[in-house]
Short mmCIF file of C-alpha atoms in Angstrom, two decimals:
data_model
loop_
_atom_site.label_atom_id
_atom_site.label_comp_id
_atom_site.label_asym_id
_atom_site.label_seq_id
_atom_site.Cartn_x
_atom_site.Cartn_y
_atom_site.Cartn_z
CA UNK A 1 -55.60 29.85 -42.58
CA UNK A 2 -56.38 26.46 -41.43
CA UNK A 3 -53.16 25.21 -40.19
CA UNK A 4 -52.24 22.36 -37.71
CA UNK A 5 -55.03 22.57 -34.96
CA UNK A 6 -53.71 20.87 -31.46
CA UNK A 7 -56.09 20.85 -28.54
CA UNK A 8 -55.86 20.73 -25.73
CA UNK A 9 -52.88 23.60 -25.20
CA UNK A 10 -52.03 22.94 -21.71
CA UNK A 11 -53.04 19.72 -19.85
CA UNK A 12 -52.57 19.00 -16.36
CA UNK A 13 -52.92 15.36 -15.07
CA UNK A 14 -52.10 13.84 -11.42
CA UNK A 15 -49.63 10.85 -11.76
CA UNK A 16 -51.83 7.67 -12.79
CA UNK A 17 -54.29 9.49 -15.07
CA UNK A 18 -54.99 9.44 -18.51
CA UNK A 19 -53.89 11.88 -21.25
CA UNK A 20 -55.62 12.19 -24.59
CA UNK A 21 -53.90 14.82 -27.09
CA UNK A 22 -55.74 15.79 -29.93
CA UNK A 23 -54.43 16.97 -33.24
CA UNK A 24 -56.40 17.96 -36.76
CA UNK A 25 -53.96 18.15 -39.77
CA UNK A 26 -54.03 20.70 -42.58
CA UNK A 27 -56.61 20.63 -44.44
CA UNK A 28 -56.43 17.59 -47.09
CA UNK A 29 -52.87 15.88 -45.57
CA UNK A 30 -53.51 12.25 -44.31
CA UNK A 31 -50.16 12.01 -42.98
CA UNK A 32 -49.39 12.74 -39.40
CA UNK A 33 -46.37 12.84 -37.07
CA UNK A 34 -46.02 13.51 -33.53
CA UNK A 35 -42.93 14.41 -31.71
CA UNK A 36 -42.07 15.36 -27.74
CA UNK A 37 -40.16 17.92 -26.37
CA UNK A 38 -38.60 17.18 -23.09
CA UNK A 39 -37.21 20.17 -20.86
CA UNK A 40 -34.08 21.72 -22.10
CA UNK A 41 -34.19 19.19 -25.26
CA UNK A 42 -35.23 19.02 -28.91
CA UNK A 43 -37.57 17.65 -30.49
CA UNK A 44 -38.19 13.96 -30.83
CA UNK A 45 -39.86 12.05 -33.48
CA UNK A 46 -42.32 9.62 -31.50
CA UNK A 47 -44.72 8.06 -34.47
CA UNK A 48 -45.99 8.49 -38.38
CA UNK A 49 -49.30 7.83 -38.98
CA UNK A 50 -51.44 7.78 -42.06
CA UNK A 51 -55.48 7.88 -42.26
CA UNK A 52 -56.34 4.39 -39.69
CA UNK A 53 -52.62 3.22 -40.05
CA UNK A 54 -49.60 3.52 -38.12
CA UNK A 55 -46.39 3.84 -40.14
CA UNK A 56 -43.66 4.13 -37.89
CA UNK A 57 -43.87 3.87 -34.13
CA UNK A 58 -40.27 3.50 -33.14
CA UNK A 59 -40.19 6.46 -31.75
CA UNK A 60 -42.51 6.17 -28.90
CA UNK A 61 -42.02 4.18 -25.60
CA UNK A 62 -43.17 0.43 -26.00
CA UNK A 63 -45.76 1.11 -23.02
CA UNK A 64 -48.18 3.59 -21.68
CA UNK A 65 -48.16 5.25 -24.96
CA UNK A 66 -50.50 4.63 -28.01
CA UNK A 67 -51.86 6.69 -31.21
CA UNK A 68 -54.54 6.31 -33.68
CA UNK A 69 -55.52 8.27 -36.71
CA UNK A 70 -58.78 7.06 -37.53
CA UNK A 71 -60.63 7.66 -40.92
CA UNK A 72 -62.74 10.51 -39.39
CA UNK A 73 -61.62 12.74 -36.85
CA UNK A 74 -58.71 13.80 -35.34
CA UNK A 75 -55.41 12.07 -34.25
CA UNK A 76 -55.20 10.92 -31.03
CA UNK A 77 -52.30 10.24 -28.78
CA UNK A 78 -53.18 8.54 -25.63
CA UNK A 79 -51.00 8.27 -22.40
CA UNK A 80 -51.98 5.70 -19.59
CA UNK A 81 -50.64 6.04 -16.05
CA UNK A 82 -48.90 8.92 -16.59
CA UNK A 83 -46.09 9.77 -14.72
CA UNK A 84 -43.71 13.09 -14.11
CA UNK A 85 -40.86 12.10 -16.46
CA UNK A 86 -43.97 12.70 -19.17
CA UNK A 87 -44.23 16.12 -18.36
CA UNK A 88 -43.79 17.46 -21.94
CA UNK A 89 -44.11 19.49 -24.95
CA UNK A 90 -45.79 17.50 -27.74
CA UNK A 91 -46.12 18.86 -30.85
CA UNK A 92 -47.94 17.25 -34.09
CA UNK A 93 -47.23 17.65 -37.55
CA UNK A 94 -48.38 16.93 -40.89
CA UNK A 95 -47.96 16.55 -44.76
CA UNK A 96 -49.65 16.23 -47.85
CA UNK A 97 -46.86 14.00 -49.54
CA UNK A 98 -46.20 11.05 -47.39
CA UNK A 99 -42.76 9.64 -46.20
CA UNK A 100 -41.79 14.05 -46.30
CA UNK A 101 -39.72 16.23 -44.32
CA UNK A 102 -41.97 19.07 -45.29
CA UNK A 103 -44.13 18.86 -42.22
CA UNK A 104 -45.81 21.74 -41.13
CA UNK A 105 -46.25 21.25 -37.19
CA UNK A 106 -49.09 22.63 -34.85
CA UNK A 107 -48.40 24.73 -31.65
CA UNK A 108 -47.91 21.78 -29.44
CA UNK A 109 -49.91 20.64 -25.81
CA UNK A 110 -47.90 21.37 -22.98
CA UNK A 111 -48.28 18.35 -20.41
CA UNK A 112 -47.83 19.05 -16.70
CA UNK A 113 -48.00 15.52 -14.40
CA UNK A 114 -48.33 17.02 -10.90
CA UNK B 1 -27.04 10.04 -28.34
CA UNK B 2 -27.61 13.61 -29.67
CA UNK B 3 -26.94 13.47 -33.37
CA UNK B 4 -27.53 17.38 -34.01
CA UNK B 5 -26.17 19.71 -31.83
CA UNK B 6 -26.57 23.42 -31.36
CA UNK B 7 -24.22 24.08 -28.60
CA UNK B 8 -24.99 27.46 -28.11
CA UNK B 9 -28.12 27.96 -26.13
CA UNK B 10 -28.14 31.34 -26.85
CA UNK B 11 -26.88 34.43 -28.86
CA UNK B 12 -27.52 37.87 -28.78
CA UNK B 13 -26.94 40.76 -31.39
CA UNK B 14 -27.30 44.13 -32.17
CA UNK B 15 -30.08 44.84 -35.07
CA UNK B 16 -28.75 45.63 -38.19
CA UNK B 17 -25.77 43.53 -37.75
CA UNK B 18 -25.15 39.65 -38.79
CA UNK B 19 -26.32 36.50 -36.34
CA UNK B 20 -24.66 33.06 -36.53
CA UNK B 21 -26.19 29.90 -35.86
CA UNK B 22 -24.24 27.01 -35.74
CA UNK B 23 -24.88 23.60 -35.96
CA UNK B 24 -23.26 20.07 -35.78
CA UNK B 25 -24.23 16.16 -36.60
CA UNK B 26 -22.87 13.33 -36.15
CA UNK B 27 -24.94 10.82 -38.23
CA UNK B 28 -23.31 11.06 -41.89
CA UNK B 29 -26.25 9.12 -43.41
CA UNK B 30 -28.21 12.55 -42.95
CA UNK B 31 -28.48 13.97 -46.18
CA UNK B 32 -31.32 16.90 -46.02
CA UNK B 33 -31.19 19.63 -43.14
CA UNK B 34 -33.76 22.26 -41.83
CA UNK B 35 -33.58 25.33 -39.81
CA UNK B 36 -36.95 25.93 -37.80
CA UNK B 37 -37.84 29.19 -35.78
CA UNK B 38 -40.07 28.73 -32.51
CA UNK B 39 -41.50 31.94 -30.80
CA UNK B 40 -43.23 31.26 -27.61
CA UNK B 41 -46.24 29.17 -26.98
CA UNK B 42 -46.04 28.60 -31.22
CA UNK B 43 -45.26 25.21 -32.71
CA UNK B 44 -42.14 25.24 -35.05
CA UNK B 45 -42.01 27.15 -38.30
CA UNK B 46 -40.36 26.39 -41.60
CA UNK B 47 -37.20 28.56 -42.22
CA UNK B 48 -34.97 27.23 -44.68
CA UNK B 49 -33.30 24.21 -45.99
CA UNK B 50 -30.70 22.77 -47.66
CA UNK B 51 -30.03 18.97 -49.73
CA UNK B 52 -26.77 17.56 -48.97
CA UNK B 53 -25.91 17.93 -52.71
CA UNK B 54 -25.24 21.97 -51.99
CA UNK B 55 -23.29 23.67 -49.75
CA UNK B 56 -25.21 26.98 -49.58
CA UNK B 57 -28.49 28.04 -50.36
CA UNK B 58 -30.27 31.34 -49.59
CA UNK B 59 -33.55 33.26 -49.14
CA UNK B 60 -33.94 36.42 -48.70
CA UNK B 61 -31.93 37.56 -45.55
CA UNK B 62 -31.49 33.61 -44.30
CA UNK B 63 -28.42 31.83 -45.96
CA UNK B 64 -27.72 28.48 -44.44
CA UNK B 65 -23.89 26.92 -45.90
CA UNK B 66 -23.50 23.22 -45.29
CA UNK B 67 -19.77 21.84 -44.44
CA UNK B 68 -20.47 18.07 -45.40
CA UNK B 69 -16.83 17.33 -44.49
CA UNK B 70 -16.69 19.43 -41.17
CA UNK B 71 -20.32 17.89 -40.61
CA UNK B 72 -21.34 21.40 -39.86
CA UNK B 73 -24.09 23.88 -41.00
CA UNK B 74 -24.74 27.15 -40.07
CA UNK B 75 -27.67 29.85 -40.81
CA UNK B 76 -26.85 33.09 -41.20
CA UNK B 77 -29.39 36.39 -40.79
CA UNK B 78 -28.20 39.31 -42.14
CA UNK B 79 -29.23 42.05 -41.53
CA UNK B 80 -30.80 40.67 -38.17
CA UNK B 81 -34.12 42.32 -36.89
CA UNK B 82 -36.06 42.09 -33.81
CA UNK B 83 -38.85 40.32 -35.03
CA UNK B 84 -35.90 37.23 -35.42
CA UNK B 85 -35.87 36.98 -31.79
CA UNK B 86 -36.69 33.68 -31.61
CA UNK B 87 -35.45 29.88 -30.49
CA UNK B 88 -33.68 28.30 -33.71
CA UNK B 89 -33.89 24.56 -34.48
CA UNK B 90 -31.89 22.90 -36.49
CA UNK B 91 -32.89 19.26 -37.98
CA UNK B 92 -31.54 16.98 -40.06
CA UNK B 93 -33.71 13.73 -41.82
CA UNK B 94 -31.62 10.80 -43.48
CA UNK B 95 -33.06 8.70 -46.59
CA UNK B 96 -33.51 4.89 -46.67
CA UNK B 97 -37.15 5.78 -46.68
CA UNK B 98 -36.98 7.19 -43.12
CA UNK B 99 -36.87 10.99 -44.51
CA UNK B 100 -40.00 11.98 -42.42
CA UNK B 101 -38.23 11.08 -39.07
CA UNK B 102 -36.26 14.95 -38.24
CA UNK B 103 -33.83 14.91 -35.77
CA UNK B 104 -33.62 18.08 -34.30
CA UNK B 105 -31.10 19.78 -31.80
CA UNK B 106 -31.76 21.20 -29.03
CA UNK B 107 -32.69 25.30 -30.52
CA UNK B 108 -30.52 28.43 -29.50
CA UNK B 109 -32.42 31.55 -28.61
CA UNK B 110 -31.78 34.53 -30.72
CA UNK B 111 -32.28 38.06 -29.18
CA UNK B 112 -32.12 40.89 -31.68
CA UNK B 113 -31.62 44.15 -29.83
CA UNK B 114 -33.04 47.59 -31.14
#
């Protein structure tokens, strides 16, 4: 049962570092969406991404943040300089269909920013 | 600006008997809704849904009735069972072509007791 695959599970990073999440899709979707979870919150949609495009980013913060899903491997969202207010949940999801609610989401990377 | 809300963080009930979980939105161009269960350390699951077309649709022991006037859904578990203890999210997507992007509130825990 290859579902959603998100590595690593629990990250820790010291204010200023880098974060790299990493998320495989089911098997045969090319579309991809990440969301956060902030303490005490729901979830937020952050970006859409297809196979080496990005759909709809107007969900994630203009700076520090970026994410790729290139045409092998698996997506990547990158922090830079991060800082305690990231201190998240972030959970991927994807879909077969694009432009879909049905998204079936992975079991999220906990980040800790000491 | 929280379009869905769940404003009970919690509920407990008694197996056998019936839970209630309540939601509201704000955002009237919403026009599909979703009702996720998270267990710990998991990534959301798919529970149920419903188009804004209906106002009730069911599956199983899970009925969710949409109010489209009230703005107002609920999910209903009946009978309830332990292995329901969970946190429920609710989410709503709106079309234009932005139907990927859920909006979710912020989840009420569910304890079934034996």
């Amino acid at each position: 049962n290859a579902g959603v695959m998100q590595n690593p599970r629990h990250l820790v990073r010291r204010r200023g570092q880098e974060a790299r999440l990493r998320c495989s899709p089911v098997k045969g979707h090319s579309h991809v969406y990440w969301y956060r979870q902030l303490p005490e919150e729901g979830l937020k949609f952050m970006v859409y991404l297809q196979k080496e495009n990005i759909i709809d980013e107007s969900g994630m913060p203009k700076e520090r943040f970026s994410a790729e899903f290139p045409k092998e491997g698996p997506s990547i969202l990158r922090i830079q300089q991060v800082v305690r207010g990231d201190s998240a949940a972030y959970f991927c999801a994807s879909s077969e269909l694009p432009h879909t609610d049905t998204q079936y989401f992975g079991p999220g990377t906990r980040l800790t920013v000491l | 600006d929280q379009q869905v809300k769940q404003n009970s963080p919690s509920l407990s009930v008694q197996e056998g008997r019936i839970s209630i979980l309540n939601c509201d939105y704000t955002n009237s161009m919403f026009d599909y809704f979703l009702w996720y269960k998270k267990y710990p350390a998991e990534g959301p699951t798919f529970l149920i849904s419903i188009s804004s077309i209906k106002d009730k649709n069911e599956d199983g022991r899970f009925t969710v009735f949409l109010n489209k006037s009230a703005k107002h859904l609920s999910l209903h578990i009946v009978p309830s069972q332990p292995g329901d203890s969970a946190v429920y999210f609710c989410a709503a997507s709106g079309g234009g072509g932005s139907n990927y992007k859920l909006t979710f509130g912020k989840g009420t825990l569910l304890t079934v007791n034996p």
